[in-house]
Coordinates of C-alpha atoms (C1' of nucleotides) in Angstrom, one line a residue:
Chain A
M1 CA 81.8 139.5 114.8
N2 CA 81.2 137.0 112.0
T3 CA 82.2 138.4 108.6
E4 CA 80.2 136.9 105.8
S5 CA 81.8 134.1 103.8
P6 CA 82.1 134.3 100.0
A7 CA 80.0 132.1 97.8
V8 CA 80.7 128.4 97.8
T9 CA 82.4 127.4 94.5
A10 CA 83.2 124.0 93.0
I11 CA 86.9 123.6 92.1
A12 CA 85.9 122.8 88.5
D13 CA 84.4 126.3 88.3
L14 CA 87.4 128.3 89.7
Q15 CA 88.4 129.5 86.3
T16 CA 85.3 131.8 86.2
H17 CA 86.2 133.3 89.6
V18 CA 89.7 134.5 89.1
G19 CA 90.4 137.6 91.2
Q20 CA 87.3 136.9 93.4
A21 CA 87.0 135.6 96.9
V22 CA 85.4 132.2 97.2
T23 CA 84.7 129.4 99.7
L24 CA 85.9 125.9 98.9
R25 CA 84.7 122.8 100.8
G26 CA 86.5 119.5 100.5
W27 CA 89.2 117.2 101.7
V28 CA 93.0 117.5 102.0
Y29 CA 94.6 115.7 99.2
H30 CA 98.2 116.8 99.9
L31 CA 100.1 118.8 102.4
R32 CA 103.5 120.6 102.1
S33 CA 105.2 123.0 104.4
S34 CA 108.1 125.3 103.7
G35 CA 108.5 127.3 106.9
K36 CA 106.3 130.3 106.8
V37 CA 104.6 129.4 103.5
R38 CA 102.4 126.3 103.6
F39 CA 100.6 124.6 100.7
L40 CA 97.7 122.3 100.7
V41 CA 96.0 120.6 97.8
V42 CA 92.2 120.3 98.2
R43 CA 89.9 118.0 96.4
D44 CA 86.1 118.4 96.3
G45 CA 85.0 115.8 93.9
T46 CA 85.1 118.2 90.9
G47 CA 88.9 118.7 90.8
L48 CA 92.0 119.7 92.7
A49 CA 93.1 123.1 93.8
Q50 CA 96.1 124.4 95.7
G51 CA 95.7 126.6 98.7
V52 CA 98.6 128.8 99.8
L53 CA 98.9 130.0 103.4
V54 CA 101.3 132.9 104.0
K55 CA 101.8 133.8 107.6
G56 CA 100.1 137.2 108.2
N57 CA 97.6 136.9 105.3
L58 CA 95.1 135.0 107.5
P59 CA 94.3 134.9 111.2
E60 CA 97.2 133.4 113.2
E61 CA 94.7 130.9 114.7
D62 CA 93.8 129.7 111.2
F63 CA 97.4 129.5 110.1
Q64 CA 98.1 127.2 113.1
Q65 CA 95.2 125.0 112.2
F66 CA 97.3 123.9 109.2
D67 CA 99.6 121.9 111.5
R68 CA 96.7 119.8 112.7
L69 CA 95.7 118.8 109.2
T70 CA 96.2 115.2 108.0
L71 CA 95.5 113.7 104.6
E72 CA 91.7 113.4 103.9
S73 CA 90.8 115.8 106.7
S74 CA 87.7 117.7 105.7
L75 CA 87.8 121.5 105.7
I76 CA 86.4 124.8 104.5
L77 CA 88.7 127.3 102.9
E78 CA 88.1 130.9 102.0
G79 CA 90.4 133.0 99.8
K80 CA 91.1 134.8 96.6
V81 CA 91.4 132.8 93.4
K82 CA 94.5 133.2 91.3
A83 CA 95.5 131.6 88.0
E84 CA 98.8 129.8 88.8
P85 CA 100.4 127.5 86.3
R86 CA 102.6 126.0 89.0
A87 CA 99.6 124.8 91.0
P88 CA 97.9 121.4 90.5
G89 CA 94.7 122.1 88.6
G90 CA 96.1 125.5 87.4
Y91 CA 94.3 127.6 90.0
E92 CA 95.3 128.6 93.5
L93 CA 93.6 130.0 96.5
E94 CA 95.3 132.7 98.6
V95 CA 93.8 131.4 101.8
S96 CA 92.3 134.0 104.2
R97 CA 90.4 131.5 106.4
L98 CA 90.9 127.8 107.1
R99 CA 88.4 125.9 109.1
P100 CA 88.9 122.1 109.6
V101 CA 85.6 120.2 109.7
N102 CA 87.0 116.9 110.8
I103 CA 90.7 115.9 111.4
S104 CA 91.1 112.6 109.6
Q105 CA 92.7 109.7 111.3
E106 CA 95.7 108.4 109.4
F107 CA 94.4 107.6 106.0
P108 CA 95.4 104.1 104.9
I109 CA 95.6 104.9 101.1
S110 CA 98.5 107.0 100.0
P111 CA 99.5 108.1 96.5
K112 CA 102.2 105.4 96.6
E113 CA 101.8 101.8 95.5
H114 CA 99.3 99.5 97.0
G115 CA 98.4 95.9 96.3
V116 CA 95.0 95.0 94.7
A117 CA 93.7 93.1 97.8
F118 CA 94.6 96.0 100.1
L119 CA 92.7 98.4 97.9
L120 CA 89.7 96.2 97.4
D121 CA 89.4 95.7 101.1
R122 CA 89.2 99.5 101.3
R123 CA 87.1 100.1 98.2
H124 CA 85.0 102.6 100.2
L125 CA 88.1 104.8 100.6
W126 CA 89.7 103.9 97.3
L127 CA 86.9 105.6 95.5
R128 CA 88.3 109.0 96.6
S129 CA 91.4 108.6 94.4
P130 CA 91.5 110.5 91.2
R131 CA 91.7 107.4 89.0
Q132 CA 88.7 105.9 90.5
Q133 CA 86.7 109.1 90.3
A134 CA 87.6 109.3 86.6
I135 CA 86.5 105.8 85.9
L136 CA 83.1 106.4 87.7
R137 CA 82.6 109.5 85.6
V138 CA 83.2 107.5 82.4
R139 CA 80.8 104.9 83.6
D140 CA 78.2 107.6 84.3
E141 CA 78.7 109.0 80.7
V142 CA 78.3 105.5 79.2
C143 CA 75.0 105.0 81.0
R144 CA 73.6 108.3 79.9
A145 CA 74.8 107.8 76.4
C146 CA 73.0 104.5 76.4
R147 CA 69.7 105.9 77.6
D148 CA 69.8 108.8 75.2
F149 CA 70.6 106.4 72.3
F150 CA 67.6 104.2 72.9
Q151 CA 65.3 107.1 73.6
E152 CA 66.2 108.7 70.3
R153 CA 65.4 105.5 68.4
G154 CA 62.0 105.0 70.0
F155 CA 63.0 102.2 72.4
V156 CA 61.0 102.1 75.6
L157 CA 62.7 101.3 78.9
V158 CA 61.1 98.2 80.4
D159 CA 62.4 97.1 83.8
T160 CA 62.6 93.3 83.9
P161 CA 62.4 91.5 87.3
I162 CA 65.4 90.7 89.4
L163 CA 63.8 87.9 91.3
T164 CA 62.8 85.1 88.8
P165 CA 61.3 81.7 89.1
T166 CA 63.5 80.0 86.5
S167 CA 66.8 80.5 84.7
C168 CA 67.3 81.7 81.2
E169 CA 70.6 79.9 80.8
G170 CA 72.5 77.3 82.8
T171 CA 71.3 76.6 86.4
T172 CA 74.9 76.2 87.7
S173 CA 75.4 80.0 87.5
L174 CA 72.3 81.0 89.5
F175 CA 72.2 82.7 92.8
E176 CA 69.4 81.1 94.8
T177 CA 67.2 82.5 97.5
N178 CA 63.9 81.6 99.2
Y179 CA 60.8 83.2 98.0
L180 CA 58.4 83.3 100.9
D181 CA 56.0 80.3 100.6
Q182 CA 56.7 79.8 96.9
G183 CA 59.9 77.9 97.2
K184 CA 63.1 78.9 95.5
A185 CA 63.7 82.0 93.5
Y186 CA 66.8 83.1 91.6
L187 CA 68.5 86.4 90.9
S188 CA 68.1 87.4 87.3
Q189 CA 71.0 86.5 84.9
S190 CA 69.3 88.1 82.0
G191 CA 66.1 90.1 81.3
Q192 CA 65.9 88.8 77.8
L193 CA 62.9 86.5 78.0
Y194 CA 60.8 89.1 79.7
L195 CA 62.0 91.7 77.2
E196 CA 60.8 89.5 74.4
A197 CA 57.3 89.6 75.9
A198 CA 57.5 93.4 76.2
A199 CA 58.7 93.8 72.6
M200 CA 55.5 92.1 71.5
A201 CA 53.6 94.8 73.4
L202 CA 55.7 98.0 72.7
G203 CA 57.7 97.0 69.6
R204 CA 61.1 98.3 70.6
V205 CA 62.2 97.9 74.2
Y206 CA 65.3 97.9 76.4
C207 CA 66.3 97.2 80.0
F208 CA 69.3 98.3 82.0
G209 CA 70.0 96.8 85.3
P210 CA 72.0 94.5 87.5
T211 CA 72.6 90.9 86.5
F212 CA 73.8 88.1 88.7
R213 CA 75.8 85.1 87.7
A214 CA 77.2 82.7 90.3
E215 CA 79.9 81.4 87.8
K216 CA 83.2 80.6 89.5
S217 CA 84.9 82.6 86.9
K218 CA 88.1 84.2 88.1
T219 CA 89.2 86.4 85.2
R220 CA 89.7 90.1 84.5
R221 CA 86.4 90.1 82.7
H222 CA 84.1 88.7 85.3
L223 CA 82.0 90.0 88.1
T224 CA 79.2 88.0 89.9
E225 CA 77.1 91.2 89.9
F226 CA 77.3 93.3 86.8
W227 CA 75.1 95.7 84.8
M228 CA 73.7 94.8 81.4
V229 CA 71.9 96.8 78.8
E230 CA 69.6 94.6 76.8
A231 CA 67.6 95.6 73.7
E232 CA 64.8 93.7 72.0
A233 CA 62.7 94.6 69.0
A234 CA 59.8 93.1 67.1
F235 CA 60.4 92.4 63.4
F236 CA 64.2 92.7 63.9
T237 CA 66.4 90.4 61.9
L238 CA 70.0 89.5 62.7
E239 CA 71.1 92.3 60.3
D240 CA 69.0 94.8 62.3
V241 CA 70.5 93.5 65.6
M242 CA 74.0 93.9 64.3
A243 CA 73.4 97.4 63.0
L244 CA 71.8 98.5 66.3
A245 CA 74.6 97.0 68.4
E246 CA 77.2 98.7 66.2
D247 CA 75.5 102.1 66.4
L248 CA 75.1 101.8 70.2
V249 CA 78.8 101.1 70.7
R250 CA 79.9 103.8 68.4
H251 CA 77.5 106.3 70.1
M252 CA 78.9 105.4 73.5
V253 CA 82.5 105.8 72.4
A254 CA 81.7 109.1 70.7
R255 CA 80.0 110.5 73.8
V256 CA 82.9 109.5 76.1
L257 CA 85.4 111.1 73.7
L258 CA 83.2 114.2 73.6
H259 CA 82.5 114.7 77.3
Q260 CA 85.1 112.7 79.3
E261 CA 88.4 113.3 77.5
P262 CA 90.0 114.8 80.7
Q263 CA 89.2 111.6 82.5
L264 CA 90.6 109.4 79.7
R265 CA 93.8 111.5 79.8
L266 CA 94.0 111.2 83.6
L267 CA 93.8 107.4 83.1
E268 CA 96.5 107.7 80.4
R269 CA 94.2 106.1 77.9
D270 CA 95.5 106.2 74.3
L271 CA 92.8 108.0 72.4
G272 CA 93.9 106.9 68.9
P273 CA 92.1 103.5 69.0
L274 CA 88.9 105.0 70.4
E275 CA 88.9 107.7 67.6
Q276 CA 89.2 104.8 65.1
V277 CA 86.1 103.2 66.5
V278 CA 84.0 106.3 65.7
A279 CA 85.6 106.8 62.3
G280 CA 84.0 104.0 60.3
P281 CA 82.0 100.8 60.1
F282 CA 82.9 97.7 62.1
P283 CA 84.2 94.7 60.2
R284 CA 82.0 91.6 60.1
L285 CA 83.1 88.0 60.0
S286 CA 81.1 84.8 60.0
Y287 CA 82.1 82.1 62.4
G288 CA 83.5 80.1 59.4
E289 CA 85.6 83.1 58.3
A290 CA 86.8 83.6 61.8
L291 CA 88.0 80.0 61.9
E292 CA 90.0 80.6 58.7
R293 CA 91.5 83.8 60.1
L294 CA 92.5 82.0 63.2
K295 CA 94.0 79.2 61.2
E296 CA 96.2 81.7 59.4
Q297 CA 97.4 82.8 62.8
G298 CA 98.3 79.2 63.7
K299 CA 95.2 78.7 65.9
E300 CA 93.2 75.8 64.6
I301 CA 89.8 75.3 66.2
P302 CA 87.6 72.3 65.2
W303 CA 84.3 73.4 63.6
G304 CA 81.5 73.5 66.1
E305 CA 83.6 74.7 69.1
D306 CA 82.9 78.1 70.6
L307 CA 85.7 80.7 70.5
G308 CA 87.6 81.1 73.8
G309 CA 89.1 84.2 75.3
D310 CA 92.4 83.5 73.5
E311 CA 90.7 83.2 70.1
E312 CA 88.7 86.4 70.8
T313 CA 91.8 88.2 71.7
V314 CA 93.6 87.1 68.5
L315 CA 90.6 88.1 66.4
S316 CA 90.0 91.4 68.0
Q317 CA 93.7 92.4 67.6
M318 CA 93.4 91.8 63.8
F319 CA 91.2 94.9 63.4
Q320 CA 91.4 98.5 64.5
R321 CA 87.7 98.6 65.2
P322 CA 85.3 96.3 67.1
V323 CA 84.5 93.2 65.0
L324 CA 81.1 91.5 64.7
V325 CA 81.4 87.7 64.5
H326 CA 78.1 86.2 63.4
R327 CA 76.5 82.8 62.7
Y328 CA 78.1 80.5 65.3
P329 CA 77.2 76.8 65.3
R330 CA 73.9 76.3 67.2
S331 CA 75.6 73.6 69.3
A332 CA 77.7 76.3 71.0
K333 CA 74.8 78.7 71.7
A334 CA 71.6 79.1 73.7
F335 CA 68.3 77.4 72.9
Y336 CA 66.3 80.4 71.8
M337 CA 68.4 81.4 68.8
E338 CA 66.9 81.2 65.3
P339 CA 68.6 78.7 63.0
D340 CA 70.1 80.2 59.8
P341 CA 67.8 79.2 56.9
A342 CA 70.9 79.0 54.6
D343 CA 72.6 76.5 56.9
P344 CA 70.5 75.1 59.8
R345 CA 73.6 74.0 61.7
L346 CA 74.2 77.7 62.3
A347 CA 72.4 80.2 64.6
L348 CA 71.5 83.7 63.6
C349 CA 73.6 85.2 66.4
V350 CA 76.4 87.7 66.8
D351 CA 79.1 88.6 69.2
L352 CA 80.8 92.0 69.2
L353 CA 84.4 91.9 70.1
A354 CA 86.1 95.0 71.4
P355 CA 89.5 95.8 69.9
E356 CA 92.9 95.9 71.8
G357 CA 92.3 92.4 73.2
Y358 CA 89.2 93.4 75.3
G359 CA 87.0 90.6 73.8
E360 CA 83.3 90.1 73.9
I361 CA 81.2 93.1 75.0
V362 CA 77.9 92.3 73.2
G363 CA 76.1 89.1 72.5
G364 CA 72.9 89.0 70.5
S365 CA 70.7 87.0 68.1
Q366 CA 67.5 86.7 66.2
R367 CA 65.1 84.7 68.3
M368 CA 63.2 81.6 67.4
D369 CA 59.7 82.7 66.5
D370 CA 58.1 79.4 65.6
L371 CA 56.5 77.4 68.3
E372 CA 57.4 73.9 67.0
T373 CA 61.0 74.8 66.4
L374 CA 61.3 76.2 69.9
L375 CA 59.7 73.2 71.5
K376 CA 62.2 70.9 69.6
S377 CA 65.1 73.1 70.8
L378 CA 64.0 73.0 74.4
A379 CA 63.9 69.2 74.2
A380 CA 67.3 69.1 72.6
H381 CA 68.8 71.2 75.4
N382 CA 67.0 69.1 78.0
L383 CA 65.1 72.1 79.3
P384 CA 61.8 71.7 81.1
R385 CA 58.9 73.1 79.2
E386 CA 56.5 73.9 82.0
P387 CA 58.2 76.9 83.6
L388 CA 58.6 78.4 80.2
E389 CA 54.9 78.1 79.1
W390 CA 54.5 81.9 79.3
Y391 CA 57.5 82.3 77.0
L392 CA 56.0 79.8 74.6
D393 CA 52.8 81.8 74.6
L394 CA 54.7 84.6 72.8
R395 CA 54.8 82.1 69.8
R396 CA 51.1 81.2 70.1
Y397 CA 49.7 84.7 70.0
G398 CA 50.9 86.7 67.0
S399 CA 54.5 85.6 66.9
V400 CA 56.8 87.7 64.7
P401 CA 60.5 87.5 63.9
H402 CA 62.4 89.5 66.5
G403 CA 65.8 89.9 68.0
G404 CA 68.0 91.7 70.4
F405 CA 71.3 91.8 72.3
G406 CA 72.9 92.3 75.6
L407 CA 75.8 94.6 76.3
G408 CA 78.1 94.3 79.4
L409 CA 78.5 97.8 80.9
E410 CA 81.6 97.0 82.9
R411 CA 83.4 95.5 80.0
V412 CA 82.7 98.5 77.9
V413 CA 83.9 100.9 80.6
G414 CA 87.0 98.8 81.2
W415 CA 87.8 98.9 77.5
L416 CA 87.1 102.7 77.2
C417 CA 89.3 103.4 80.2
G418 CA 92.0 101.0 79.1
L419 CA 91.8 99.0 82.4
H420 CA 93.3 95.6 83.1
H421 CA 90.3 94.4 85.1
V422 CA 86.6 95.1 85.3
R423 CA 86.7 95.3 89.1
E424 CA 87.5 99.0 88.9
T425 CA 84.6 99.8 86.7
I426 CA 81.8 99.3 89.2
P427 CA 81.7 101.2 92.5
F428 CA 81.5 98.2 94.7
P429 CA 82.6 95.1 92.8
R430 CA 81.2 91.7 93.6
L431 CA 83.8 89.0 92.8
I432 CA 83.9 85.3 93.2
D433 CA 85.6 85.4 96.6
R434 CA 84.7 88.9 97.7
I435 CA 81.6 90.6 98.9
Y436 CA 83.2 93.2 101.3
P437 CA 82.7 96.1 101.6
Chain B
rU1 C1' 87.2 73.1 90.2
rC2 C1' 92.3 72.9 88.0
rC3 C1' 97.4 75.0 87.0
rC4 C1' 101.0 78.7 88.4
rG5 C1' 103.0 82.8 91.8
rG6 C1' 102.7 84.8 96.6
rG7 C1' 101.9 85.8 102.4
rU8 C1' 108.2 89.6 106.4
rA9 C1' 106.9 96.9 109.9
rG10 C1' 100.7 100.8 108.5
rC11 C1' 102.0 100.3 102.8
rU12 C1' 105.5 98.4 98.7
rC13 C1' 109.2 95.1 99.1
rA14 C1' 114.6 92.9 100.0
rG15 C1' 116.4 89.1 103.1
rU16 C1' 122.4 83.1 100.3
rG17 C1' 120.2 77.6 107.5
rG18 C1' 123.7 81.7 111.8
rU19 C1' 122.1 89.5 115.3
rA20 C1' 114.9 91.4 111.7
rG21 C1' 116.3 95.2 106.9
rA22 C1' 115.2 99.4 103.1
rG23 C1' 112.1 103.0 100.9
rC24 C1' 107.5 105.3 101.8
rG25 C1' 104.0 106.5 105.8
rG26 C1' 103.6 108.1 111.2
rG27 C1' 106.0 111.4 115.2
rU28 C1' 109.5 115.6 116.6
rG29 C1' 112.4 119.8 114.9
rG30 C1' 114.1 123.0 110.6
rC31 C1' 113.1 125.8 106.0
rU32 C1' 109.0 132.3 102.8
rG33 C1' 106.9 129.0 96.2
rU34 C1' 106.4 123.7 97.5
rU35 C1' 105.0 120.0 93.1
rA36 C1' 104.9 112.0 95.3
rA37 C1' 109.2 118.9 98.2
rC38 C1' 113.7 118.7 100.9
rC39 C1' 117.2 118.2 105.5
rA40 C1' 118.0 116.0 110.6
rC41 C1' 116.4 112.9 114.4
rU42 C1' 112.8 109.2 115.6
rU43 C1' 108.9 105.3 115.9
rG44 C1' 107.4 100.7 113.5
rG45 C1' 107.7 93.1 113.8
rU46 C1' 102.9 86.9 116.4
rC47 C1' 108.2 86.8 109.4
rG48 C1' 99.9 83.9 107.6
rG49 C1' 98.4 79.4 111.3
rG50 C1' 99.9 74.5 113.0
rG51 C1' 103.4 70.6 112.9
rG52 C1' 108.3 68.6 111.6
rU53 C1' 113.9 68.4 110.3
rU54 C1' 118.2 70.9 112.6
rC55 C1' 122.9 72.9 117.6
rG56 C1' 120.2 76.8 115.2
rA57 C1' 114.4 78.0 110.5
rG58 C1' 111.8 84.2 107.8
rU59 C1' 114.9 80.6 104.9
rC60 C1' 114.3 73.3 104.2
rC61 C1' 109.8 69.6 104.5
rC62 C1' 104.4 68.5 105.5
rU63 C1' 99.6 70.5 106.2
rC64 C1' 95.8 74.1 106.5
rC65 C1' 94.2 79.2 105.6
rC66 C1' 94.3 83.6 102.8
rC67 C1' 95.6 86.7 98.4
rG68 C1' 97.1 87.4 93.3
rG69 C1' 97.5 85.6 88.0
rG70 C1' 95.7 82.2 84.3
rA71 C1' 92.1 78.2 82.3
rG72 C1' 87.0 76.5 81.6
rC73 C1' 82.0 79.4 81.3
rC74 C1' 80.1 83.8 80.0
rA75 C1' 78.4 90.2 79.2

RNA sequence: UCCCGGGUAGCUCAGUGGUAGAGCGGGUGGCUGUUAACCACUUGGUCGGGGGUUCGAGUCCCUCCCCGGGAGCCA
């Protein structure tokens, strides 16, 4: 009785099966009925395709199954592929069999407008929408571009711990947990210190993993759990750090433009600014020069103060490409940064600001390599020395100049996709007041 | 933590102290090429919770809760 089904095909591959019978498996994206001709748009994760049901072209029983279908019902379709400019996706299936797998209950998310809170409460369902799929594909591309980039340059992936005994930066932003009989442990807010140890072993290393910050930051650029790529290399100067960060960012943008242009178009991303990023070198400004530029724009910042989001936005909008701002005052930066020999008030550090108002996506520096200088810095920052003895060891046993940077994955993806908020760039965002679903 | 703006049907929202509304969605019927289809009918309510003012409160006042936007801090 059973006739054999044609080969299962992904919607993205339909173009190579025109004129052939195929089987599609997916979910109902849209339904329309016009009497004896019925249309359904199916999605399968690779794209959208339209199915056409004409009474008489398929078993009456299958034709009637159409009336049971609801949005997001899962189903298996068989039919002949036809190129059809009128159809969403450009290809159409003349349906010869229709078998529902599961009739969906009323799906809460429609193609109409929804509020942010409503969608975030249903993030597990929201992921099915074309925009969210496009963003996740861009994220995937950025991750792969990053791994390829470091591998090609001889960097070794070193996974740093997520449970840590101490903090790297302020203790106010730490997630705390109990660690068996050992007392408190904290979720990692940076792999940097461990990466420095690994750089003394392997020369060039990087890590890529989740990072946790319990900051009560409620902005479009903050998550409490985000992914960070960190690189560290022995014998690297600030110049080397800046060049590497610039190359990485350019490489990521180029890869996304090369492989994910359809996603960017779906997201209605203006490609012009991204093409600019790939086209040439990034401008560089010292902190002092940045203050002058800001003053010209009517934003006067007292020397010594860090640049806020507003200032970053103004600066980044002055250039068509990402801008590297280097040599901030040490007072505004972390304890481990090497002082500038030309002006010891300054740190050999750099922030990379994305254009179009997206702000900081990379922060890096040359690290202190001298034991005495580092000890003085710890004292100046009121940091306890004992839990960092292992870190100080790196300065006791063959210390060398070294440096590195961290790049925030979600901020990069948000920028590349042209999004207003990073919460859409990670599958299940963790925000200050939200840990569901 | 602070400063703004919100909370009314499943969703997005309107609602001037005096009968609780629209569009979309859902349901029923119609339509042989639809494109967020269309047409007709229909179904939807603890107006965030509590208290107060008033003849009368979705509307005014107090309070609590929740959500959004921004600031500080950071990737």
